Amino acid sequence: MEEQKFLKTLGNRDVLALAFGAMIGWGWVVTTGLWITEAGSLGAILAFILGGILVIFVGLTYAELASSLPLAGGEHVYSYKAMGRVPSFITTWAIVLGYVSVVAFEAVALPTVFEYLIPNYSKGYLYTIAGWDVTITWAGVGILGSILIAWVNFRGIKFSTAITFIFTLVIAIAGILLITGSSFSGSTANMQPLFENGMAGLLTVIIMTPFMFVGFDVIPQAAEEINLPQRQIGKLLIFSVILAVIWYILVIFGVSRILTPSEMAESNLVTADAMAKAFGGSQFMGNVLVLGGIGGILTSWIGFYVGGSRAIYALAKAGMLPKSLGELHPKYNTPHKAIMLIAVLSTAAPLFGRPALVWLVDAGGLGLVVSWFMVAVSFIILRKKVPNMHRPFKLPGGTAIGWIAACMALGVSVLYMPGMPSALIWPYEWIIVFAWAILGFIFYKTSMSKYGAENSDKHMDEEIDRVIQFDDQPELKKKSL
């Protein structure tokens, strides 16, 4: 019986909506005020420009590799071809931490946004975590939302991306209204102070930016399901990053023009309050923006289920995780068991309350930049190791862009370390990182003992041979070295 494979069903619209929707998410609604108060209006914009430059350089390395090796798992494949099995597992397990943290983040963000739409709905006290009271209704909204999104992803990627496209339009409408309102009702005087807390403030916002831009890397994860020329995959990846950079800059600019620093300090949902004020104190318009925020939660939630489940699927197929996680559903062609694993983690997140938002952002952000660093290194190595590999989206300048991406990703990684102004919080955030590393070590060692390293390498080599092409063969036959 022939092995079941992913179906190639995604077009331009699907891919762009999947990546842009995943990147935008909910952060622009709930944390814009924090960015501005930490670094100032211009400081926050500068932080996102710098963070965006980092992500564009990293994205360029992804674009070349994704067009050359269009296999599910993305980073898993590139790092294996460049460095071997163990670095490949470390890279992929790090990105899975980032993906799972976003999925869990959205499960906490959903009940948070309901507080704006339905004030005082949180009832039924359960317990207190880090000063936050967890209630039955608050946690229940997050848990129900998590189950619903898991079901959407279970049903198939075409179904998921159709819903993502609709909600991406909702996000765009809300954002355009906010920017338009700020243009007519805002004032540049409100943007003072332009900079706040000096370099420490700037760095604090910069380390948040990887988490806000993560999402473009969902495209390589779903590469086997994209029905487009390989070069087009790279183009869409970079275009989605540029769109996200512009989006965040415009939102920060719009909010800082409308609200004064004191109004931001008093607001629970800065972007929604800015929208309401821009339209003469209209609560209805504030709710419109919140609906855009809910759209962002759903698009991001769906996108990272896609990315996380495909990364777990790829590891399982290679025998680096339990092989049952690498099974596709017979009807929907989705990695349903990997989706269920993520669903369990996501559904548990609301039980940790609102403080989990910050813990997940920071811990997941470290996993993301570590993975980005490893992909940049893989790009450099593969340029040397396999110079004749066909690269439909080939970057100019040899390995220069890879070196820039690697240095920038490494530099951002250092900002998470103890002693830095923006270090991870002890113990909560470091516990997440260490627990994830230990869990990965146990999974890897157990799987290697059960399935064998030789089996893993054989699978990876066969998968890569299935798609790799070479420039020195006129007909570009798929063939291994």
Short mmCIF file of C-alpha atoms in Angstrom, two decimals:
data_model
loop_
_atom_site.label_atom_id
_atom_site.label_comp_id
_atom_site.label_asym_id
_atom_site.label_seq_id
_atom_site.Cartn_x
_atom_site.Cartn_y
_atom_site.Cartn_z
CA MET A 1 0.00 0.00 0.00
CA GLU A 2 1.37 3.40 -1.03
CA GLU A 3 2.29 5.71 1.83
CA GLN A 4 -0.19 8.54 2.40
CA LYS A 5 1.13 12.00 1.49
CA PHE A 6 0.01 15.59 1.94
CA LEU A 7 -2.24 17.04 -0.78
CA LYS A 8 -1.02 20.06 -2.78
CA THR A 9 -3.98 22.41 -2.41
CA LEU A 10 -2.68 25.87 -1.39
CA GLY A 11 -2.54 28.79 -3.85
CA ASN A 12 -1.16 32.35 -3.61
CA ARG A 13 -4.07 33.69 -1.57
CA ASP A 14 -3.99 30.78 0.87
CA VAL A 15 -0.23 31.01 1.48
CA LEU A 16 -0.18 34.79 1.94
CA ALA A 17 -3.19 34.75 4.28
CA LEU A 18 -1.68 31.87 6.26
CA ALA A 19 1.66 33.64 6.81
CA PHE A 20 0.39 37.21 7.29
CA GLY A 21 -2.48 36.09 9.50
CA ALA A 22 -0.09 34.02 11.62
CA MET A 23 2.32 36.94 12.05
CA ILE A 24 -0.27 39.57 12.96
CA GLY A 25 -2.22 37.67 15.56
CA TRP A 26 -3.43 39.47 18.68
CA GLY A 27 -0.25 41.18 19.87
CA TRP A 28 -0.97 44.41 17.98
CA VAL A 29 -4.16 44.85 20.02
CA VAL A 30 -3.00 43.90 23.50
CA THR A 31 0.67 44.98 23.65
CA THR A 32 1.00 48.11 21.47
CA GLY A 33 0.66 50.29 24.56
CA LEU A 34 3.45 48.36 26.29
CA TRP A 35 5.79 48.87 23.33
CA ILE A 36 5.15 52.62 23.34
CA THR A 37 5.45 53.08 27.11
CA GLU A 38 8.66 51.00 27.23
CA ALA A 39 10.53 52.66 24.35
CA GLY A 40 8.54 55.77 23.39
CA SER A 41 6.55 56.17 20.17
CA LEU A 42 9.53 56.58 17.85
CA GLY A 43 11.57 54.12 19.94
CA ALA A 44 8.90 51.44 19.46
CA ILE A 45 8.81 52.12 15.72
CA LEU A 46 12.62 51.92 15.57
CA ALA A 47 12.56 48.64 17.54
CA PHE A 48 10.14 47.13 15.03
CA ILE A 49 12.19 48.39 12.09
CA LEU A 50 15.32 46.76 13.56
CA GLY A 51 13.41 43.61 14.48
CA GLY A 52 11.86 43.61 11.02
CA ILE A 53 15.28 43.87 9.36
CA LEU A 54 16.42 40.85 11.37
CA VAL A 55 13.37 38.88 10.32
CA ILE A 56 13.72 39.91 6.66
CA PHE A 57 17.33 38.69 6.58
CA VAL A 58 16.31 35.44 8.27
CA GLY A 59 13.31 35.23 5.95
CA LEU A 60 15.56 35.54 2.90
CA THR A 61 17.55 32.48 4.01
CA TYR A 62 14.27 30.64 4.56
CA ALA A 63 13.03 31.71 1.13
CA GLU A 64 16.04 30.21 -0.66
CA LEU A 65 15.94 26.97 1.33
CA ALA A 66 12.14 26.55 1.15
CA SER A 67 12.21 26.88 -2.64
CA SER A 68 15.10 24.40 -2.88
CA LEU A 69 13.84 21.75 -0.42
CA PRO A 70 10.02 22.00 -0.36
CA LEU A 71 9.31 19.40 2.32
CA ALA A 72 7.09 19.42 5.40
CA GLY A 73 9.13 20.33 8.43
CA GLY A 74 11.11 23.16 6.85
CA GLU A 75 13.90 23.82 9.37
CA HIS A 76 14.07 20.11 10.14
CA VAL A 77 15.06 19.35 6.55
CA TYR A 78 17.49 22.25 6.00
CA SER A 79 19.41 21.67 9.23
CA TYR A 80 19.59 17.91 8.62
CA LYS A 81 21.01 18.35 5.13
CA ALA A 82 23.55 20.86 6.45
CA MET A 83 24.52 19.52 9.88
CA GLY A 84 22.99 16.12 10.53
CA ARG A 85 20.44 14.51 12.80
CA VAL A 86 21.13 15.96 16.28
CA PRO A 87 21.38 19.64 15.16
CA SER A 88 18.24 19.02 13.09
CA PHE A 89 16.32 17.82 16.14
CA ILE A 90 17.54 20.77 18.27
CA THR A 91 16.53 23.24 15.55
CA THR A 92 13.08 21.75 15.04
CA TRP A 93 12.36 21.22 18.73
CA ALA A 94 13.24 24.89 19.35
CA ILE A 95 10.84 26.09 16.65
CA VAL A 96 8.13 23.77 18.00
CA LEU A 97 8.52 25.54 21.37
CA GLY A 98 7.92 28.82 19.57
CA TYR A 99 4.87 27.47 17.73
CA VAL A 100 3.33 25.78 20.76
CA SER A 101 3.91 28.92 22.85
CA VAL A 102 1.98 30.99 20.29
CA VAL A 103 -0.88 28.48 20.21
CA ALA A 104 -1.01 28.52 24.02
CA PHE A 105 -0.68 32.34 24.01
CA GLU A 106 -3.81 32.64 21.87
CA ALA A 107 -5.73 30.38 24.28
CA VAL A 108 -4.92 32.92 27.01
CA ALA A 109 -5.49 35.96 24.77
CA LEU A 110 -9.04 34.96 23.79
CA PRO A 111 -10.56 35.20 27.30
CA THR A 112 -8.57 38.42 27.81
CA VAL A 113 -10.27 40.11 24.84
CA PHE A 114 -13.69 39.01 26.07
CA GLU A 115 -13.16 41.30 29.07
CA TYR A 116 -13.42 44.27 26.69
CA LEU A 117 -16.52 43.02 24.88
CA ILE A 118 -18.28 41.65 27.99
CA PRO A 119 -17.06 43.51 31.10
CA ASN A 120 -17.10 41.56 34.38
CA TYR A 121 -17.92 38.24 32.67
CA SER A 122 -15.14 36.54 34.65
CA LYS A 123 -16.89 34.60 37.45
CA GLY A 124 -16.30 31.53 39.60
CA TYR A 125 -12.98 32.00 41.39
CA LEU A 126 -10.67 28.96 41.19
CA TYR A 127 -7.21 30.03 42.43
CA THR A 128 -4.54 32.74 42.13
CA ILE A 129 -1.32 32.51 40.06
CA ALA A 130 1.32 35.28 40.22
CA GLY A 131 -1.29 37.69 41.59
CA TRP A 132 -3.90 36.82 38.93
CA ASP A 133 -7.26 35.28 39.86
CA VAL A 134 -8.21 32.41 37.54
CA THR A 135 -11.97 31.94 37.20
CA ILE A 136 -14.18 29.25 35.68
CA THR A 137 -15.66 31.46 32.96
CA TRP A 138 -12.33 33.08 32.04
CA ALA A 139 -10.51 29.75 31.69
CA GLY A 140 -13.58 28.20 30.06
CA VAL A 141 -13.55 30.66 27.14
CA GLY A 142 -9.90 29.83 26.42
CA ILE A 143 -10.47 26.08 26.70
CA LEU A 144 -13.53 26.10 24.41
CA GLY A 145 -11.69 28.25 21.87
CA SER A 146 -8.75 25.87 21.92
CA ILE A 147 -10.98 22.87 21.23
CA LEU A 148 -12.71 24.68 18.34
CA ILE A 149 -9.43 25.68 16.64
CA ALA A 150 -8.07 22.16 17.04
CA TRP A 151 -11.18 20.89 15.23
CA VAL A 152 -10.71 23.42 12.40
CA ASN A 153 -7.13 22.24 11.86
CA PHE A 154 -8.21 18.61 12.13
CA ARG A 155 -10.60 19.11 9.20
CA GLY A 156 -7.86 19.92 6.66
CA ILE A 157 -5.55 22.72 5.56
CA LYS A 158 -7.79 23.98 2.74
CA PHE A 159 -10.64 24.42 5.21
CA SER A 160 -8.27 26.10 7.67
CA THR A 161 -6.83 28.55 5.15
CA ALA A 162 -10.29 29.50 3.83
CA ILE A 163 -11.28 30.56 7.35
CA THR A 164 -7.91 32.28 7.78
CA PHE A 165 -8.45 34.36 4.62
CA ILE A 166 -11.85 35.59 5.83
CA PHE A 167 -10.51 36.66 9.22
CA THR A 168 -7.43 38.26 7.62
CA LEU A 169 -9.83 40.55 5.75
CA VAL A 170 -11.49 41.42 9.09
CA ILE A 171 -8.05 42.31 10.54
CA ALA A 172 -7.23 44.48 7.52
CA ILE A 173 -10.53 46.40 7.73
CA ALA A 174 -10.06 47.10 11.46
CA GLY A 175 -6.46 48.23 10.92
CA ILE A 176 -7.32 50.51 8.00
CA LEU A 177 -10.06 52.16 10.08
CA LEU A 178 -7.59 52.73 12.95
CA ILE A 179 -4.95 54.30 10.68
CA THR A 180 -7.57 56.44 8.91
CA GLY A 181 -9.02 57.63 12.22
CA SER A 182 -5.59 58.54 13.60
CA SER A 183 -4.81 60.55 10.46
CA PHE A 184 -7.81 62.82 11.04
CA SER A 185 -8.21 62.79 14.84
CA GLY A 186 -4.66 62.26 16.09
CA SER A 187 -1.91 64.72 16.99
CA THR A 188 1.87 64.49 16.77
CA ALA A 189 2.01 66.14 20.22
CA ASN A 190 0.61 62.92 21.71
CA MET A 191 3.64 61.04 20.40
CA GLN A 192 5.88 62.59 23.08
CA PRO A 193 8.10 61.25 24.49
CA LEU A 194 9.58 59.93 21.26
CA PHE A 195 12.06 57.80 23.22
CA GLU A 196 11.67 56.28 26.70
CA ASN A 197 14.08 54.39 29.01
CA GLY A 198 17.02 54.80 26.63
CA MET A 199 18.74 51.72 25.25
CA ALA A 200 17.13 49.44 27.86
CA GLY A 201 13.67 50.42 26.61
CA LEU A 202 14.66 49.87 23.00
CA LEU A 203 16.14 46.43 23.75
CA THR A 204 13.09 45.42 25.78
CA VAL A 205 10.86 45.98 22.74
CA ILE A 206 13.35 44.47 20.28
CA ILE A 207 13.29 41.10 22.07
CA MET A 208 9.50 41.07 21.76
CA THR A 209 9.65 41.52 17.98
CA PRO A 210 10.64 37.95 17.00
CA PHE A 211 7.46 36.72 18.67
CA MET A 212 5.41 39.33 16.78
CA PHE A 213 6.93 38.41 13.41
CA VAL A 214 6.95 34.65 13.78
CA GLY A 215 4.59 33.19 11.21
CA PHE A 216 6.44 33.53 7.92
CA ASP A 217 8.13 30.23 8.79
CA VAL A 218 4.76 28.48 8.64
CA ILE A 219 5.17 28.59 4.84
CA PRO A 220 8.15 26.18 4.78
CA GLN A 221 6.35 23.90 7.24
CA ALA A 222 3.47 23.54 4.78
CA ALA A 223 5.70 23.44 1.67
CA GLU A 224 4.46 20.00 0.58
CA GLU A 225 0.89 21.33 0.52
CA ILE A 226 1.63 24.41 -1.64
CA ASN A 227 0.57 24.09 -5.28
CA LEU A 228 2.81 26.82 -6.72
CA PRO A 229 6.17 27.10 -8.52
CA GLN A 230 9.03 26.73 -6.04
CA ARG A 231 10.35 30.24 -6.70
CA GLN A 232 6.93 31.68 -5.85
CA ILE A 233 7.13 30.13 -2.36
CA GLY A 234 10.19 32.28 -1.61
CA LYS A 235 8.58 35.44 -3.01
CA LEU A 236 5.42 35.02 -0.92
CA LEU A 237 7.47 34.39 2.22
CA ILE A 238 9.40 37.68 1.90
CA PHE A 239 6.32 39.64 0.83
CA SER A 240 4.42 38.47 3.93
CA VAL A 241 7.27 39.66 6.21
CA ILE A 242 7.40 43.10 4.57
CA LEU A 243 3.62 43.45 4.94
CA ALA A 244 3.87 42.59 8.65
CA VAL A 245 6.67 45.13 9.27
CA ILE A 246 4.59 47.87 7.62
CA TRP A 247 1.51 46.79 9.60
CA TYR A 248 3.15 47.02 13.02
CA ILE A 249 4.78 50.38 12.26
CA LEU A 250 1.45 51.87 11.14
CA VAL A 251 -0.39 50.54 14.21
CA ILE A 252 2.22 51.99 16.61
CA PHE A 253 2.14 55.30 14.73
CA GLY A 254 -1.66 55.42 14.77
CA VAL A 255 -2.08 54.58 18.46
CA SER A 256 0.64 57.00 19.60
CA ARG A 257 -1.00 59.84 17.64
CA ILE A 258 -4.39 59.27 19.26
CA LEU A 259 -3.71 58.47 22.94
CA THR A 260 -1.61 60.44 25.41
CA PRO A 261 0.87 58.56 27.64
CA SER A 262 -1.47 58.97 30.63
CA GLU A 263 -4.41 57.55 28.66
CA MET A 264 -2.29 54.56 27.66
CA ALA A 265 -1.30 53.97 31.29
CA GLU A 266 -4.97 53.85 32.32
CA SER A 267 -6.11 51.64 29.42
CA ASN A 268 -6.54 47.87 29.59
CA LEU A 269 -6.76 47.53 25.81
CA VAL A 270 -4.86 50.43 24.30
CA THR A 271 -5.48 49.83 20.59
CA ALA A 272 -9.25 49.42 21.04
CA ASP A 273 -9.44 52.56 23.19
CA ALA A 274 -7.42 54.42 20.55
CA MET A 275 -9.93 53.35 17.89
CA ALA A 276 -12.85 54.48 20.04
CA LYS A 277 -11.25 57.89 20.70
CA ALA A 278 -10.35 58.35 17.02
CA PHE A 279 -14.05 58.12 16.18
CA GLY A 280 -15.34 60.51 18.83
CA GLY A 281 -15.45 58.10 21.77
CA SER A 282 -17.46 55.48 19.87
CA GLN A 283 -17.55 52.23 21.85
CA PHE A 284 -18.93 50.57 18.72
CA MET A 285 -15.74 51.40 16.82
CA GLY A 286 -13.68 50.13 19.74
CA ASN A 287 -15.58 46.86 19.48
CA VAL A 288 -14.93 46.76 15.72
CA LEU A 289 -11.21 46.84 16.43
CA VAL A 290 -11.59 44.13 19.06
CA LEU A 291 -13.33 41.99 16.43
CA GLY A 292 -10.25 42.55 14.25
CA GLY A 293 -8.18 41.43 17.23
CA ILE A 294 -10.28 38.29 17.60
CA GLY A 295 -9.71 37.69 13.89
CA GLY A 296 -5.99 37.99 14.61
CA ILE A 297 -6.22 35.48 17.44
CA LEU A 298 -7.95 32.98 15.16
CA THR A 299 -5.62 33.43 12.15
CA SER A 300 -2.53 33.14 14.33
CA TRP A 301 -3.98 30.20 16.21
CA ILE A 302 -4.75 28.33 13.00
CA GLY A 303 -1.41 29.20 11.40
CA PHE A 304 0.68 27.91 14.27
CA TYR A 305 -1.33 24.74 14.55
CA VAL A 306 -0.35 24.21 10.91
CA GLY A 307 3.32 25.01 11.57
CA GLY A 308 3.62 23.14 14.85
CA SER A 309 1.79 20.02 13.71
CA ARG A 310 3.86 19.76 10.49
CA ALA A 311 7.12 20.18 12.42
CA ILE A 312 6.10 17.47 14.90
CA TYR A 313 4.93 15.30 11.98
CA ALA A 314 8.33 15.66 10.27
CA LEU A 315 10.23 14.72 13.45
CA ALA A 316 7.98 11.70 13.98
CA LYS A 317 8.33 10.50 10.38
CA ALA A 318 12.10 10.61 10.88
CA GLY A 319 11.82 8.53 14.06
CA MET A 320 12.95 11.40 16.30
CA LEU A 321 9.57 11.45 18.07
CA PRO A 322 7.03 8.62 18.54
CA LYS A 323 6.05 7.52 15.02
CA SER A 324 2.33 7.65 15.78
CA LEU A 325 2.65 11.46 15.69
CA GLY A 326 3.64 11.14 12.02
CA GLU A 327 0.36 9.60 10.86
CA LEU A 328 -2.00 11.43 8.48
CA HIS A 329 -5.78 11.26 8.86
CA PRO A 330 -7.23 8.91 6.19
CA LYS A 331 -9.94 11.40 5.19
CA TYR A 332 -8.57 14.90 5.89
CA ASN A 333 -4.84 14.30 5.22
CA THR A 334 -3.87 16.17 8.37
CA PRO A 335 -1.30 15.09 11.00
CA HIS A 336 -4.20 14.59 13.40
CA LYS A 337 -2.26 13.08 16.29
CA ALA A 338 0.28 15.91 16.23
CA ILE A 339 -2.64 18.35 16.23
CA MET A 340 -4.16 16.60 19.24
CA LEU A 341 -0.85 16.83 21.13
CA ILE A 342 -0.71 20.59 20.56
CA ALA A 343 -4.39 20.84 21.52
CA VAL A 344 -3.70 19.30 24.93
CA LEU A 345 -0.94 21.86 25.64
CA SER A 346 -3.01 24.76 24.32
CA THR A 347 -6.12 23.78 26.27
CA ALA A 348 -4.14 23.71 29.52
CA ALA A 349 -2.72 27.25 29.06
CA PRO A 350 -5.77 29.24 30.30
CA LEU A 351 -5.53 27.39 33.62
CA PHE A 352 -2.31 29.35 34.29
CA GLY A 353 -4.06 32.73 34.00
CA ARG A 354 -3.10 35.97 32.30
CA PRO A 355 0.55 36.08 33.55
CA ALA A 356 1.16 33.16 31.20
CA LEU A 357 0.89 35.65 28.29
CA VAL A 358 4.25 37.23 29.12
CA TRP A 359 5.93 33.95 30.10
CA LEU A 360 4.95 32.34 26.81
CA VAL A 361 5.99 35.33 24.68
CA ASP A 362 9.49 35.42 26.15
CA ALA A 363 10.20 31.67 26.43
CA GLY A 364 8.80 30.98 22.97
CA GLY A 365 10.73 33.92 21.52
CA LEU A 366 14.02 32.36 22.62
CA GLY A 367 13.10 29.10 20.89
CA LEU A 368 12.31 30.99 17.70
CA VAL A 369 15.56 32.96 17.47
CA VAL A 370 17.62 29.84 18.26
CA SER A 371 15.90 28.08 15.37
CA TRP A 372 16.38 31.08 13.07
CA PHE A 373 20.09 31.09 13.92
CA MET A 374 20.36 27.41 13.04
CA VAL A 375 18.56 27.95 9.72
CA ALA A 376 20.94 30.81 8.83
CA VAL A 377 23.90 28.55 9.66
CA SER A 378 22.34 25.80 7.51
CA PHE A 379 22.04 28.29 4.64
CA ILE A 380 25.77 29.11 4.91
CA ILE A 381 26.83 25.45 5.13
CA LEU A 382 24.65 24.34 2.21
CA ARG A 383 26.06 27.09 -0.02
CA LYS A 384 29.50 25.52 0.58
CA LYS A 385 28.47 21.86 0.88
CA VAL A 386 26.02 21.65 -2.04
CA PRO A 387 26.89 24.59 -4.33
CA ASN A 388 25.14 23.04 -7.33
CA MET A 389 21.80 22.46 -5.58
CA HIS A 390 19.08 24.07 -7.69
CA ARG A 391 17.90 27.20 -5.90
CA PRO A 392 14.79 28.64 -7.62
CA PHE A 393 14.91 31.67 -5.26
CA LYS A 394 18.69 32.19 -5.16
CA LEU A 395 19.99 35.11 -3.10
CA PRO A 396 22.79 37.31 -4.46
CA GLY A 397 26.06 37.88 -2.59
CA GLY A 398 27.04 34.31 -1.78
CA THR A 399 26.77 33.61 1.95
CA ALA A 400 26.68 37.29 3.04
CA ILE A 401 22.96 37.39 3.83
CA GLY A 402 23.29 34.15 5.79
CA TRP A 403 26.10 35.58 7.92
CA ILE A 404 24.11 38.75 8.62
CA ALA A 405 21.04 36.70 9.58
CA ALA A 406 23.11 34.39 11.81
CA CYS A 407 24.86 37.27 13.61
CA MET A 408 21.60 39.15 14.16
CA ALA A 409 19.75 36.06 15.42
CA LEU A 410 22.64 35.23 17.76
CA GLY A 411 22.69 38.83 19.00
CA VAL A 412 18.98 38.74 19.83
CA SER A 413 19.43 35.36 21.56
CA VAL A 414 21.99 36.94 23.90
CA LEU A 415 19.39 39.51 25.01
CA TYR A 416 17.41 36.71 26.68
CA MET A 417 20.35 35.69 28.86
CA PRO A 418 20.75 36.47 32.61
CA GLY A 419 22.29 39.87 33.30
CA MET A 420 20.74 41.54 30.27
CA PRO A 421 18.08 44.26 30.78
CA SER A 422 15.58 42.07 28.95
CA ALA A 423 16.58 38.66 30.38
CA LEU A 424 14.04 35.87 30.79
CA ILE A 425 12.22 36.00 34.13
CA TRP A 426 13.36 33.52 36.77
CA PRO A 427 11.89 31.09 37.57
CA TYR A 428 8.76 31.02 35.39
CA GLU A 429 10.22 31.60 31.91
CA TRP A 430 13.40 29.59 32.45
CA ILE A 431 11.31 26.71 33.81
CA ILE A 432 9.40 26.64 30.50
CA VAL A 433 12.68 26.60 28.52
CA PHE A 434 14.38 23.93 30.67
CA ALA A 435 11.28 21.74 30.88
CA TRP A 436 10.94 21.85 27.09
CA ALA A 437 14.62 20.93 26.62
CA ILE A 438 14.34 18.00 29.05
CA LEU A 439 11.14 16.79 27.39
CA GLY A 440 12.85 16.93 23.99
CA PHE A 441 15.88 15.01 25.28
CA ILE A 442 13.63 12.25 26.67
CA PHE A 443 11.58 12.04 23.45
CA TYR A 444 14.70 11.95 21.27
CA LYS A 445 16.61 9.33 23.27
CA THR A 446 13.54 7.11 23.61
CA SER A 447 12.72 7.35 19.91
CA MET A 448 16.32 6.70 18.83
CA SER A 449 16.43 3.62 21.07
CA LYS A 450 13.17 2.33 19.61
CA TYR A 451 13.58 3.13 15.90
CA GLY A 452 17.35 3.50 15.47
CA ALA A 453 19.57 6.26 14.12
CA GLU A 454 20.11 4.37 10.86
CA ASN A 455 16.36 4.31 10.17
CA SER A 456 16.14 8.04 10.86
CA ASP A 457 18.99 8.91 8.50
CA LYS A 458 17.61 6.61 5.79
CA HIS A 459 14.20 8.31 5.93
CA MET A 460 15.68 11.82 5.79
CA ASP A 461 18.01 10.98 2.90
CA GLU A 462 15.15 9.43 0.91
CA GLU A 463 12.87 12.41 1.52
CA ILE A 464 15.52 14.91 0.44
CA ASP A 465 16.43 12.83 -2.63
CA ARG A 466 12.75 12.96 -3.60
CA VAL A 467 12.78 16.75 -4.10
CA ILE A 468 16.37 17.97 -4.49
CA GLN A 469 17.52 19.10 -7.95
CA PHE A 470 20.89 20.14 -9.34
CA ASP A 471 21.94 22.92 -11.69
CA ASP A 472 24.58 20.85 -13.48
CA GLN A 473 21.95 18.48 -14.85
CA PRO A 474 20.21 20.10 -17.84
CA GLU A 475 16.90 18.36 -17.23
CA LEU A 476 17.17 19.07 -13.47
CA LYS A 477 16.49 15.46 -12.59
CA LYS A 478 15.76 14.71 -8.97
CA LYS A 479 18.81 12.85 -7.88
CA SER A 480 20.99 12.62 -4.80
CA LEU A 481 24.69 13.25 -4.61
#
